[in-house]
XYZ file of C-alpha atoms in Angstrom:
684
model
C -47.527 44.360 35.851
C -44.451 43.705 33.838
C -45.047 42.313 30.373
C -43.231 39.101 29.554
C -41.038 39.230 26.508
C -39.952 36.230 24.508
C -36.194 35.788 24.346
C -34.819 36.739 20.962
C -33.805 33.703 18.915
C -30.407 33.750 17.341
C -30.901 33.700 13.566
C -29.644 30.534 11.963
C -27.088 31.302 9.276
C -26.990 28.869 6.378
C -23.492 27.837 5.362
C -22.201 29.106 2.065
C -22.287 26.098 -0.304
C -19.155 27.119 -2.180
C -17.147 26.579 1.018
C -17.941 22.859 1.067
C -17.303 19.671 -0.847
C -20.686 18.316 -1.953
C -22.003 15.266 -3.790
C -24.288 15.853 -6.758
C -26.015 13.392 -9.033
C -25.976 14.110 -12.777
C -29.504 13.363 -14.051
C -29.225 14.354 -17.702
C -27.104 16.268 -20.161
C -28.762 17.887 -23.112
C -26.788 17.742 -26.335
C -27.417 21.452 -26.898
C -26.054 22.511 -23.491
C -22.517 22.760 -22.127
C -23.875 22.150 -18.613
C -25.438 18.952 -17.250
C -28.599 18.845 -15.104
C -28.406 17.311 -11.665
C -29.437 17.474 -8.038
C -27.733 17.941 -4.707
C -27.182 14.791 -2.624
C -25.181 15.666 0.484
C -22.366 17.687 2.023
C -19.033 15.953 2.600
C -17.311 18.686 4.617
C -15.665 22.051 4.466
C -13.011 22.551 1.787
C -9.569 22.126 3.365
C -10.767 20.226 6.460
C -9.070 16.863 6.922
C -12.260 14.854 7.479
C -14.041 16.555 4.589
C -11.159 15.888 2.223
C -10.931 12.243 3.353
C -14.685 11.879 2.756
C -14.161 13.305 -0.729
C -11.455 10.729 -1.474
C -13.786 7.937 -0.371
C -16.659 9.145 -2.544
C -14.432 9.691 -5.580
C -13.298 6.072 -5.307
C -16.776 4.667 -4.518
C -15.612 3.375 -1.134
C -18.378 2.659 1.373
C -17.480 3.004 5.045
C -20.878 2.312 6.617
C -20.811 0.244 9.832
C -21.445 -3.472 9.628
C -25.150 -4.260 9.972
C -26.846 -5.946 12.910
C -27.525 -9.037 10.785
C -23.848 -9.288 9.881
C -22.703 -8.799 13.472
C -25.142 -11.464 14.709
C -23.123 -14.009 12.718
C -19.936 -13.124 14.576
C -18.463 -15.326 17.320
C -18.286 -14.021 20.874
C -15.050 -13.337 22.713
C -15.544 -11.434 25.966
C -13.972 -11.697 29.431
C -17.167 -13.353 30.648
C -17.469 -15.643 27.636
C -14.011 -16.142 26.115
C -13.615 -17.896 22.771
C -11.753 -21.202 22.832
C -10.779 -24.013 20.490
C -13.646 -26.487 20.071
C -13.078 -30.240 20.718
C -14.285 -31.018 17.187
C -11.711 -28.704 15.591
C -9.041 -30.098 17.904
C -9.724 -33.569 16.505
C -9.755 -32.499 12.851
C -6.786 -30.099 12.779
C -3.039 -30.631 13.139
C -2.059 -29.162 16.515
C 1.194 -27.160 16.343
C 0.929 -25.412 19.711
C 3.474 -27.535 21.569
C 5.676 -28.632 18.678
C 6.432 -25.469 16.664
C 7.985 -22.091 17.432
C 5.541 -19.868 15.554
C 5.922 -16.084 15.360
C 4.803 -13.093 13.290
C 6.790 -10.170 11.877
C 4.721 -7.097 11.007
C 4.826 -3.285 11.008
C 4.559 -1.554 14.382
C 0.965 -1.203 15.535
C -0.345 -3.898 13.183
C -3.618 -5.375 14.457
C -4.705 -7.580 11.541
C -1.965 -10.219 11.670
C -2.657 -12.510 8.703
C 0.500 -14.573 8.675
C 3.002 -16.302 10.943
C 6.146 -18.325 10.263
C 7.958 -21.294 11.735
C 11.163 -23.184 11.049
C 12.635 -26.193 12.864
C 14.953 -29.162 12.421
C 13.243 -32.533 11.986
C 14.383 -35.821 13.513
C 15.717 -36.976 10.126
C 17.958 -33.897 9.895
C 15.844 -32.063 7.330
C 14.484 -28.585 7.878
C 10.802 -27.771 8.089
C 9.501 -24.371 6.947
C 5.951 -23.360 7.775
C 3.735 -20.490 6.657
C 0.593 -20.284 8.774
C -2.264 -18.060 7.596
C -5.365 -16.939 9.501
C -8.272 -19.336 8.866
C -10.841 -16.693 8.005
C -13.111 -19.091 6.102
C -13.845 -20.962 9.333
C -15.660 -17.842 10.576
C -17.011 -16.604 7.209
C -19.259 -19.249 5.591
C -20.062 -18.832 1.876
C -23.148 -16.717 1.109
C -23.508 -15.582 4.737
C -24.340 -11.939 5.433
C -20.744 -11.158 6.363
C -19.422 -13.036 3.321
C -21.651 -10.968 1.040
C -20.410 -7.748 2.668
C -16.749 -8.810 2.484
C -17.233 -9.691 -1.172
C -18.719 -6.251 -1.862
C -15.859 -4.436 -0.094
C -13.300 -6.849 -1.622
C -10.377 -5.372 0.324
C -9.355 -3.402 3.386
C -8.710 0.219 2.425
C -5.521 1.671 3.914
C -5.292 5.457 3.885
C -2.360 7.473 5.184
C -3.712 7.767 8.729
C -6.475 5.156 8.991
C -7.945 1.989 7.547
C -11.418 0.719 6.668
C -11.677 -3.019 7.308
C -13.137 -5.646 5.016
C -14.205 -7.676 8.074
C -15.527 -6.646 11.539
C -12.872 -6.045 14.171
C -13.916 -9.118 16.192
C -12.384 -11.062 13.290
C -9.802 -8.724 11.748
C -8.197 -7.597 15.020
C -9.093 -10.497 17.300
C -10.179 -14.045 16.499
C -8.658 -14.210 13.008
C -5.609 -12.141 13.909
C -2.679 -14.415 14.788
C -1.749 -12.550 17.951
C 0.950 -13.701 20.340
C 0.191 -16.072 23.199
C -3.345 -17.077 22.162
C -4.768 -20.108 20.370
C -5.842 -19.488 16.803
C -7.082 -21.463 13.806
C -4.795 -21.363 10.777
C -4.374 -22.799 7.304
C -0.771 -23.927 6.923
C 1.644 -24.737 4.135
C 4.556 -26.774 5.502
C 7.578 -27.801 3.443
C 10.318 -30.298 4.210
C 13.635 -28.882 2.964
C 17.078 -30.348 2.457
C 19.154 -29.053 5.350
C 22.021 -27.783 3.176
C 20.635 -27.005 -0.291
C 17.181 -25.924 0.987
C 15.592 -27.731 -1.959
C 11.976 -28.730 -1.313
C 11.422 -32.451 -0.667
C 7.672 -32.411 -0.061
C 4.828 -30.139 0.968
C 1.752 -30.438 3.189
C -1.397 -28.299 3.115
C -4.010 -28.300 5.870
C -5.871 -26.719 8.737
C -3.952 -26.276 11.979
C -4.130 -24.855 15.498
C -1.269 -22.526 16.417
C -0.174 -20.349 19.316
C 2.169 -17.610 18.155
C 5.073 -17.202 20.582
C 6.130 -13.690 19.452
C 4.505 -10.727 17.759
C 7.620 -9.032 16.389
C 7.821 -5.794 14.434
C 10.175 -5.492 11.472
C 12.738 -3.221 13.092
C 13.101 -5.458 16.170
C 13.508 -8.577 14.017
C 16.185 -6.826 11.948
C 18.050 -5.753 15.100
C 18.105 -9.371 16.307
C 19.374 -10.515 12.911
C 22.124 -7.906 13.100
C 23.142 -9.093 16.565
C 21.909 -5.996 18.427
C 20.212 -7.638 21.407
C 19.407 -4.406 23.211
C 16.071 -4.525 21.412
C 15.022 -7.414 23.692
C 13.495 -4.841 26.048
C 11.060 -3.946 23.261
C 9.859 -7.553 22.906
C 7.116 -8.087 25.547
C 7.385 -11.876 25.462
C 11.068 -11.702 26.535
C 11.564 -8.671 28.738
C 9.900 -10.028 31.896
C 11.717 -13.382 31.944
C 14.585 -14.253 34.259
C 18.041 -14.035 32.721
C 18.492 -17.776 32.086
C 15.080 -18.285 30.470
C 15.442 -15.123 28.436
C 18.820 -16.205 27.076
C 17.535 -19.640 26.073
C 14.453 -18.269 24.303
C 16.477 -15.507 22.680
C 18.940 -18.019 21.218
C 16.038 -20.105 19.898
C 14.396 -17.054 18.286
C 17.624 -15.711 16.778
C 18.390 -19.135 15.273
C 14.921 -19.257 13.705
C 15.239 -15.738 12.276
C 18.682 -16.495 10.879
C 17.570 -19.775 9.314
C 14.496 -18.125 7.774
C 16.744 -15.444 6.293
C 19.078 -18.045 4.780
C 16.150 -19.947 3.278
C 14.638 -16.725 1.897
C 17.956 -15.788 0.271
C 18.010 -19.165 -1.464
C 14.408 -18.803 -2.668
C 15.082 -15.279 -3.915
C 18.270 -16.323 -5.715
C 16.331 -19.062 -7.483
C 13.713 -16.570 -8.687
C 16.447 -14.098 -9.652
C 17.944 -16.691 -11.962
C 14.567 -16.874 -13.697
C 14.304 -13.091 -14.077
C 12.488 -11.830 -10.956
C 12.457 -8.041 -10.778
C 13.341 -5.822 -7.834
C 11.106 -2.844 -8.420
C 11.015 0.575 -6.802
C 8.035 2.576 -5.587
C 7.750 5.757 -3.569
C 6.006 4.638 -0.380
C 5.345 6.990 2.517
C 3.812 5.660 5.736
C 2.000 7.578 8.465
C 3.176 6.469 11.891
C 0.632 6.476 14.749
C 1.291 6.543 18.479
C -0.316 4.295 21.107
C -3.402 6.501 21.264
C -3.797 6.311 17.480
C -2.758 9.935 17.079
C -0.574 10.699 14.060
C 3.032 10.782 15.209
C 5.143 11.013 12.062
C 5.327 10.525 8.302
C 8.260 8.398 7.248
C 9.468 6.933 3.960
C 9.595 3.153 4.019
C 13.094 1.840 4.623
C 14.162 -1.405 2.950
C 15.240 -4.028 5.499
C 16.390 -7.552 4.758
C 13.698 -8.897 7.063
C 11.089 -7.378 4.716
C 12.513 -9.559 1.951
C 12.623 -12.585 4.249
C 8.914 -12.388 5.067
C 7.980 -11.491 1.485
C 9.851 -14.483 0.028
C 8.122 -16.885 2.412
C 4.733 -15.436 1.456
C 5.556 -15.591 -2.267
C 6.582 -19.233 -1.856
C 3.284 -20.083 -0.137
C 1.244 -18.210 -2.751
C 3.085 -20.028 -5.554
C 2.574 -23.508 -4.106
C -1.087 -22.881 -3.311
C -1.590 -21.602 -6.878
C -0.138 -24.831 -8.245
C -2.296 -26.915 -5.919
C -5.659 -25.306 -6.682
C -4.942 -25.208 -10.428
C -4.052 -28.905 -10.483
C -7.321 -29.724 -8.691
C -9.561 -27.239 -10.523
C -7.901 -26.331 -13.827
C -10.893 -24.373 -15.153
C -12.112 -22.538 -12.049
C -9.104 -21.536 -9.947
C -8.432 -17.910 -8.974
C -4.864 -16.980 -9.927
C -2.953 -13.743 -10.466
C -1.303 -12.893 -13.770
C 1.189 -10.225 -14.749
C 1.690 -10.036 -18.521
C 4.951 -8.770 -20.054
C 4.844 -5.015 -20.744
C 4.788 -3.641 -24.276
C 8.318 -2.820 -25.356
C 7.424 0.739 -26.377
C 6.617 1.524 -22.740
C 10.309 1.026 -21.921
C 11.550 3.630 -24.407
C 11.876 6.428 -21.827
C 13.647 4.082 -19.391
C 16.165 3.077 -22.065
C 16.840 6.692 -23.084
C 17.250 7.878 -19.492
C 19.670 5.075 -18.697
C 21.584 5.847 -21.879
C 22.086 9.420 -20.631
C 24.083 7.960 -17.744
C 25.987 5.508 -19.925
C 23.891 2.455 -19.010
C 22.254 -0.016 -21.402
C 18.901 -1.476 -20.368
C 17.981 -4.694 -22.148
C 14.195 -5.115 -21.959
C 13.782 -8.220 -24.120
C 12.820 -10.335 -21.090
C 12.344 -9.989 -17.346
C 15.724 -11.698 -16.840
C 17.639 -9.277 -19.078
C 15.775 -6.327 -17.546
C 16.611 -7.459 -13.999
C 20.289 -7.929 -14.852
C 20.459 -4.535 -16.596
C 18.915 -2.746 -13.619
C 21.338 -4.475 -11.253
C 24.237 -3.161 -13.340
C 22.883 0.385 -13.707
C 24.482 1.764 -10.557
C 26.112 5.167 -10.286
C 28.567 4.930 -7.348
C 28.336 8.688 -6.854
C 24.530 8.880 -6.815
C 22.406 5.921 -5.581
C 19.234 7.849 -6.452
C 19.883 7.069 -10.140
C 19.231 3.342 -9.704
C 16.113 4.031 -7.629
C 14.706 6.256 -10.352
C 15.509 3.772 -13.107
C 13.719 1.027 -11.170
C 10.794 3.380 -10.617
C 10.609 4.018 -14.375
C 10.643 0.256 -14.994
C 7.781 -0.083 -12.523
C 5.720 2.586 -14.252
C 6.213 0.888 -17.629
C 4.301 -2.115 -16.310
C 0.650 -2.695 -15.648
C -0.523 -3.997 -12.279
C -1.033 -7.725 -11.875
C -4.665 -8.846 -12.093
C -6.819 -11.668 -10.731
C -8.351 -14.033 -13.279
C -10.130 -17.368 -13.570
C -8.023 -20.139 -15.073
C -10.904 -21.172 -17.313
C -10.791 -17.853 -19.132
C -7.321 -17.998 -20.718
C -4.638 -20.397 -21.889
C -2.032 -21.760 -19.469
C 0.831 -19.899 -21.165
C -0.871 -16.642 -20.121
C -0.764 -17.541 -16.399
C 2.858 -16.389 -16.037
C 3.748 -13.651 -13.545
C 6.336 -11.433 -15.263
C 7.520 -9.481 -12.204
C 7.914 -12.470 -9.872
C 9.176 -14.849 -12.593
C 6.729 -17.593 -11.605
C 4.604 -19.781 -13.871
C 1.634 -19.702 -11.476
C 0.812 -17.323 -8.666
C -2.136 -16.360 -6.483
C -2.939 -14.548 -3.238
C -3.413 -16.819 -0.227
C -1.586 -15.090 2.620
C -3.883 -12.147 3.539
C -7.488 -13.349 3.910
C -8.231 -10.793 6.659
C -7.837 -7.920 4.212
C -8.359 -9.441 0.729
C -11.469 -11.269 -0.460
C -9.457 -12.951 -3.217
C -7.570 -14.855 -0.523
C -10.846 -16.048 1.027
C -11.824 -17.517 -2.345
C -8.400 -19.168 -2.637
C -8.691 -20.646 0.880
C -12.011 -22.242 -0.086
C -10.456 -23.627 -3.261
C -7.532 -25.047 -1.257
C -9.861 -26.715 1.256
C -11.844 -28.187 -1.637
C -8.608 -29.453 -3.240
C -7.605 -31.141 0.039
C -11.058 -32.751 0.312
C -10.781 -33.916 -3.296
C -7.395 -35.548 -2.568
C -8.932 -37.369 0.407
C -11.906 -38.365 -1.767
C -14.196 -36.541 0.643
C -17.276 -34.552 -0.245
C -16.527 -30.923 -1.147
C -18.599 -28.900 1.333
C -18.585 -25.540 -0.424
C -20.071 -25.025 -3.868
C -17.254 -23.642 -5.999
C -17.803 -20.744 -8.354
C -18.113 -21.506 -12.061
C -15.573 -20.033 -14.443
C -18.080 -17.367 -15.538
C -18.985 -16.358 -11.975
C -15.353 -16.389 -10.885
C -14.319 -14.186 -13.810
C -17.040 -11.679 -12.882
C -15.839 -11.704 -9.264
C -12.245 -11.147 -10.424
C -13.307 -8.064 -12.381
C -14.995 -6.669 -9.271
C -11.975 -7.347 -7.041
C -9.581 -5.828 -9.591
C -11.756 -2.712 -9.713
C -11.801 -2.388 -5.904
C -8.026 -2.905 -5.741
C -7.502 -0.002 -8.134
C -9.749 2.123 -5.932
C -7.736 1.099 -2.853
C -4.421 2.025 -4.489
C -5.752 5.325 -5.791
C -7.292 6.354 -2.459
C -4.097 5.494 -0.569
C -2.063 7.621 -2.967
C -4.559 10.503 -2.732
C -4.552 10.458 1.071
C -0.748 10.574 1.209
C -0.754 13.530 -1.188
C -3.421 15.180 0.993
C -1.151 15.076 4.049
C 1.774 16.407 2.063
C -0.340 19.315 0.826
C -1.800 20.097 4.249
C 1.678 20.253 5.697
C 3.107 22.640 3.109
C -0.066 24.719 2.845
C 0.608 26.476 6.156
C 4.257 27.140 5.365
C 5.637 30.305 3.801
C 7.549 28.960 0.776
C 9.586 32.154 0.518
C 10.966 32.038 4.070
C 10.353 28.546 5.490
C 13.533 26.472 5.400
C 11.639 23.181 5.187
C 10.029 24.240 1.910
C 13.445 24.135 0.222
C 14.781 20.704 -0.696
C 17.031 18.786 -3.034
C 15.405 17.368 -6.152
C 16.525 15.064 -8.955
C 15.403 15.529 -12.571
C 14.146 12.226 -13.939
C 12.258 13.219 -17.085
C 12.376 15.983 -19.693
C 9.189 17.590 -21.019
C 8.523 20.268 -23.637
C 8.057 23.098 -21.150
C 9.743 21.747 -18.026
C 11.083 18.740 -16.156
C 9.783 16.090 -13.757
C 11.516 16.140 -10.384
C 11.775 13.603 -7.562
C 12.304 14.874 -4.002
C 13.744 11.983 -1.941
C 13.227 13.676 1.425
C 9.440 13.758 1.114
C 8.868 11.077 -1.524
C 7.317 13.685 -3.828
C 7.272 13.546 -7.614
C 6.028 16.437 -9.701
C 6.517 18.863 -12.563
C 8.766 21.921 -12.360
C 8.016 24.331 -15.205
C 10.784 26.184 -17.006
C 8.319 28.518 -18.749
C 5.744 30.364 -16.638
C 2.219 31.518 -17.506
C 3.542 34.877 -18.694
C 5.759 33.170 -21.270
C 8.981 33.950 -19.393
C 11.663 31.271 -19.145
C 13.938 30.347 -16.277
C 17.398 31.890 -16.084
C 20.166 31.276 -13.581
C 22.492 34.057 -12.477
C 26.168 33.719 -11.625
C 25.316 32.591 -8.087
C 23.052 29.862 -9.584
C 19.837 31.494 -8.311
C 16.967 31.401 -10.784
C 14.773 34.199 -12.133
C 12.238 34.626 -14.953
C 13.188 36.443 -18.168
C 11.956 36.625 -21.776
C 13.406 33.846 -23.896
C 12.845 30.376 -25.347
C 13.236 26.678 -24.493
C 14.890 24.005 -26.616
C 14.266 20.379 -25.706
C 16.700 17.581 -26.541
C 16.588 13.859 -25.827
C 18.245 13.993 -22.410
C 18.351 17.686 -21.610
C 16.504 20.981 -21.990
C 18.091 24.407 -22.520
C 16.577 27.742 -21.513
C 17.961 30.749 -23.433
C 17.035 34.359 -22.664
C 16.751 37.100 -25.268
C 19.908 38.538 -23.739
C 21.867 35.426 -24.704
C 22.087 33.842 -21.222
C 21.447 30.108 -21.204
C 21.131 27.297 -18.666
C 20.840 23.582 -19.405
C 19.179 20.949 -17.215
C 20.214 17.325 -17.767
C 18.578 14.085 -16.707
C 19.558 13.137 -13.132
C 20.844 16.629 -12.328
C 20.352 17.613 -8.694
C 18.632 20.989 -8.325
C 17.291 23.080 -5.460
C 13.501 23.118 -5.393
C 10.961 25.273 -3.563
C 7.834 23.378 -2.478
C 4.468 25.107 -2.206
C 0.796 24.226 -2.634
C -1.362 25.012 -5.652
C -4.807 25.580 -4.122
C -7.993 24.616 -5.952
C -11.638 24.956 -4.989
C -12.860 22.480 -7.591
C -10.263 19.751 -7.122
C -7.769 18.607 -4.529
C -4.818 20.856 -3.757
C -1.598 19.829 -5.468
C 2.087 20.195 -4.692
C 3.832 22.867 -6.784
C 7.560 22.607 -7.435
C 9.756 25.500 -8.519
C 13.464 25.263 -9.372
C 15.237 28.091 -7.559
C 18.801 26.991 -8.283
C 20.469 24.737 -10.819
C 22.809 23.478 -8.089
C 22.148 20.737 -5.480
C 20.594 21.874 -2.225
C 23.073 22.080 0.632
C 21.345 21.068 3.861
C 22.033 23.567 6.683
C 23.871 22.172 9.702
C 20.888 22.825 11.976
C 18.598 20.782 9.744
C 21.167 18.046 9.166
C 21.343 17.517 12.923
C 17.641 16.592 13.039
C 17.405 14.641 9.796
C 19.128 11.373 8.908
C 19.638 10.315 5.324
C 17.523 7.204 5.832
C 14.672 8.204 8.136
C 12.486 11.284 7.793
C 11.811 12.753 11.266
C 9.752 15.804 10.405
C 6.842 17.424 12.167
C 4.716 17.014 9.058
C 1.870 14.894 10.366
C 1.975 16.379 13.868
C 1.456 19.855 12.484
C -1.290 18.713 10.124
C -3.129 17.063 13.007
C -2.736 20.089 15.266
C -4.048 22.508 12.660
C -6.931 20.165 11.864
C -7.922 19.954 15.530
C -7.914 23.738 15.836
C -10.020 24.095 12.700
C -12.450 21.429 13.917
C -12.948 23.241 17.225
C -13.649 26.482 15.415
C -16.136 24.853 13.054
C -17.727 22.326 15.418
C -21.047 24.137 15.815
C -21.367 24.937 12.106
C -20.594 21.367 11.090
C -23.279 20.050 13.450
C -25.769 22.395 11.822
C -24.795 21.139 8.386
C -25.199 17.525 9.464
C -28.656 18.255 10.862
C -29.679 20.018 7.672
C -28.589 17.241 5.345
C -28.836 13.998 7.312
C -32.005 13.064 5.398
C -30.003 12.757 2.153
C -28.436 9.441 1.193
C -25.219 8.698 -0.595
C -25.650 7.808 -4.242
C -24.779 4.308 -5.403
C -22.855 3.193 -8.438
C -20.026 4.704 -10.449
C -20.006 8.405 -11.092
C -19.071 10.235 -14.280
C -16.409 12.076 -12.284
C -14.791 8.770 -11.260
C -14.805 7.576 -14.862
C -13.155 10.781 -16.074
C -10.546 10.516 -13.312
C -9.679 6.971 -14.432
C -9.286 8.184 -18.020
C -6.983 10.958 -16.767
C -4.866 8.384 -14.897
C -4.509 6.307 -18.044
C -3.483 9.366 -20.051
C -0.767 10.499 -17.647
C 1.796 7.723 -17.463
C 3.613 9.254 -14.509
C 0.603 9.663 -12.203
C 0.969 6.417 -10.255
C 3.893 5.564 -8.003
C 2.391 2.332 -6.760
C 2.851 -1.152 -8.064
C 1.249 -4.249 -6.640
C 2.456 -7.768 -7.255
């Protein structure tokens, strides 16, 4: 008889904790100890893995991404093939119906699902023009104090990372019933102006709830092509491409007229604000482009198009008029947005840098600053003006929400936009502030009609507390977006050999002088960072006769607009503000913190792009394999670690994420305040 033997179990190997990002809670910190006491909470992921690093960014910024609860989802309307949503007879009676009378359309980035806003323009019977801004009526679906309203208030905003987003509202609202998609009926809140047909001056304005049916869901590039007269893009517009030739031509002419008229009106509005001192500011914005299957396709720097300005001016106009309306109706409990003038000392570096190029920047007011920046153009190097505008941006604080009962009217002014009153009304799908403003606007309309105000408005004290919360969440959203973009940049360069990889060499522009180095901007990748002229061994940079750099003993001497490196052998090289240099890009790895981009000047001459690379790269659009390669390497790493990660999740699924602000987050905020050049973002 053969004895039965038990199969040998494979021993379970515990993962090494130092290979992972983990969350710990600090419980106490004795005054006599240099180390705090705490306990382990949960594992976020393996160091260097995309999902683990994204999870780390979310935790650092106290961003919750838990699914919406069953109670919240039970409040949502239904829209299925078997039970489609439709306009109710009651709403049809109470709202102004624009479906048959107005050509309404949206202009958004490619792939946009949460379409907050649409536009319309037409000629009235009396010869005047009518401009309309139509915004998703989110408050119809989100009653005050409902479960979903409480959750939206807690989230406060939609969080946009480089390759994904985390919505403030469930997708049935954000991507469907509240999204102003083409060819479907939707509820909207509209601001409609009557304009003089030649001067475009505003004659009167109407606010109210409407029903719209957007005729076109355009993306920015297609709208710009139509404005420029390049009608080949018609094949990319679904609403036009399947029509017969005659119908297509008629609708195309109607659409092109509307786009052209909107552009003319926007130019007039912008010129009016310019005369009051509106600023055109510069930020380094890099966008991850996704394909139809939501895979990462490319990473591209945002290109300025006139149609961006057209849409923005219409939204600014609507926000301004709504701000005036709700303040007039509720002077002590309206939610507005203020942008105070910056302290003059913050402009000192901007003034000195401009002076190095022979420009004078007058910062006494937003008007003088705007005019000075417009005149500070180097015909031989357009990057100079971009950098000067970026410095002006960094000298300013972000605009903030506030309650009008908490400060005097003279403090309401928005410095950057040159408007006396401003708010956010045009993006209620992704900003809770806009939901509050919509409710205030509806209450103001009811007050004008001497009707009962249905919603209980927040008191000044409660509104001010809500504004502080929203401002805090907005900072977290900006910081996380910046961190995620930097993560993709690092993951791309991490796998490259900086010594031999051609793509790791790029042109950089010096935009600030420091004691031991310079700050450099790399236009191709939208990267800003420090390039040291003295290394850890105390050696200083030296450039040989062929302009290649090397490290030698010596000293650095910093001046106002330049820095000179002199070796003990008497060789010297000087770097001036706005000099173009050749930079090597690599990654500084860290186990305790996120990886960072490391910049090294390898030549004091501009980088000459090889012909082979120039063929694949235009000066305006970055067409690199950056995000593709990051995604591919991440997928390979995930396959290799799939089993181990599952084990980790099983081991630690009983732990819960800690609530509240962490000491680490607080220290990070202090670090951001200390380093003036950390942030490249600016939000109006």
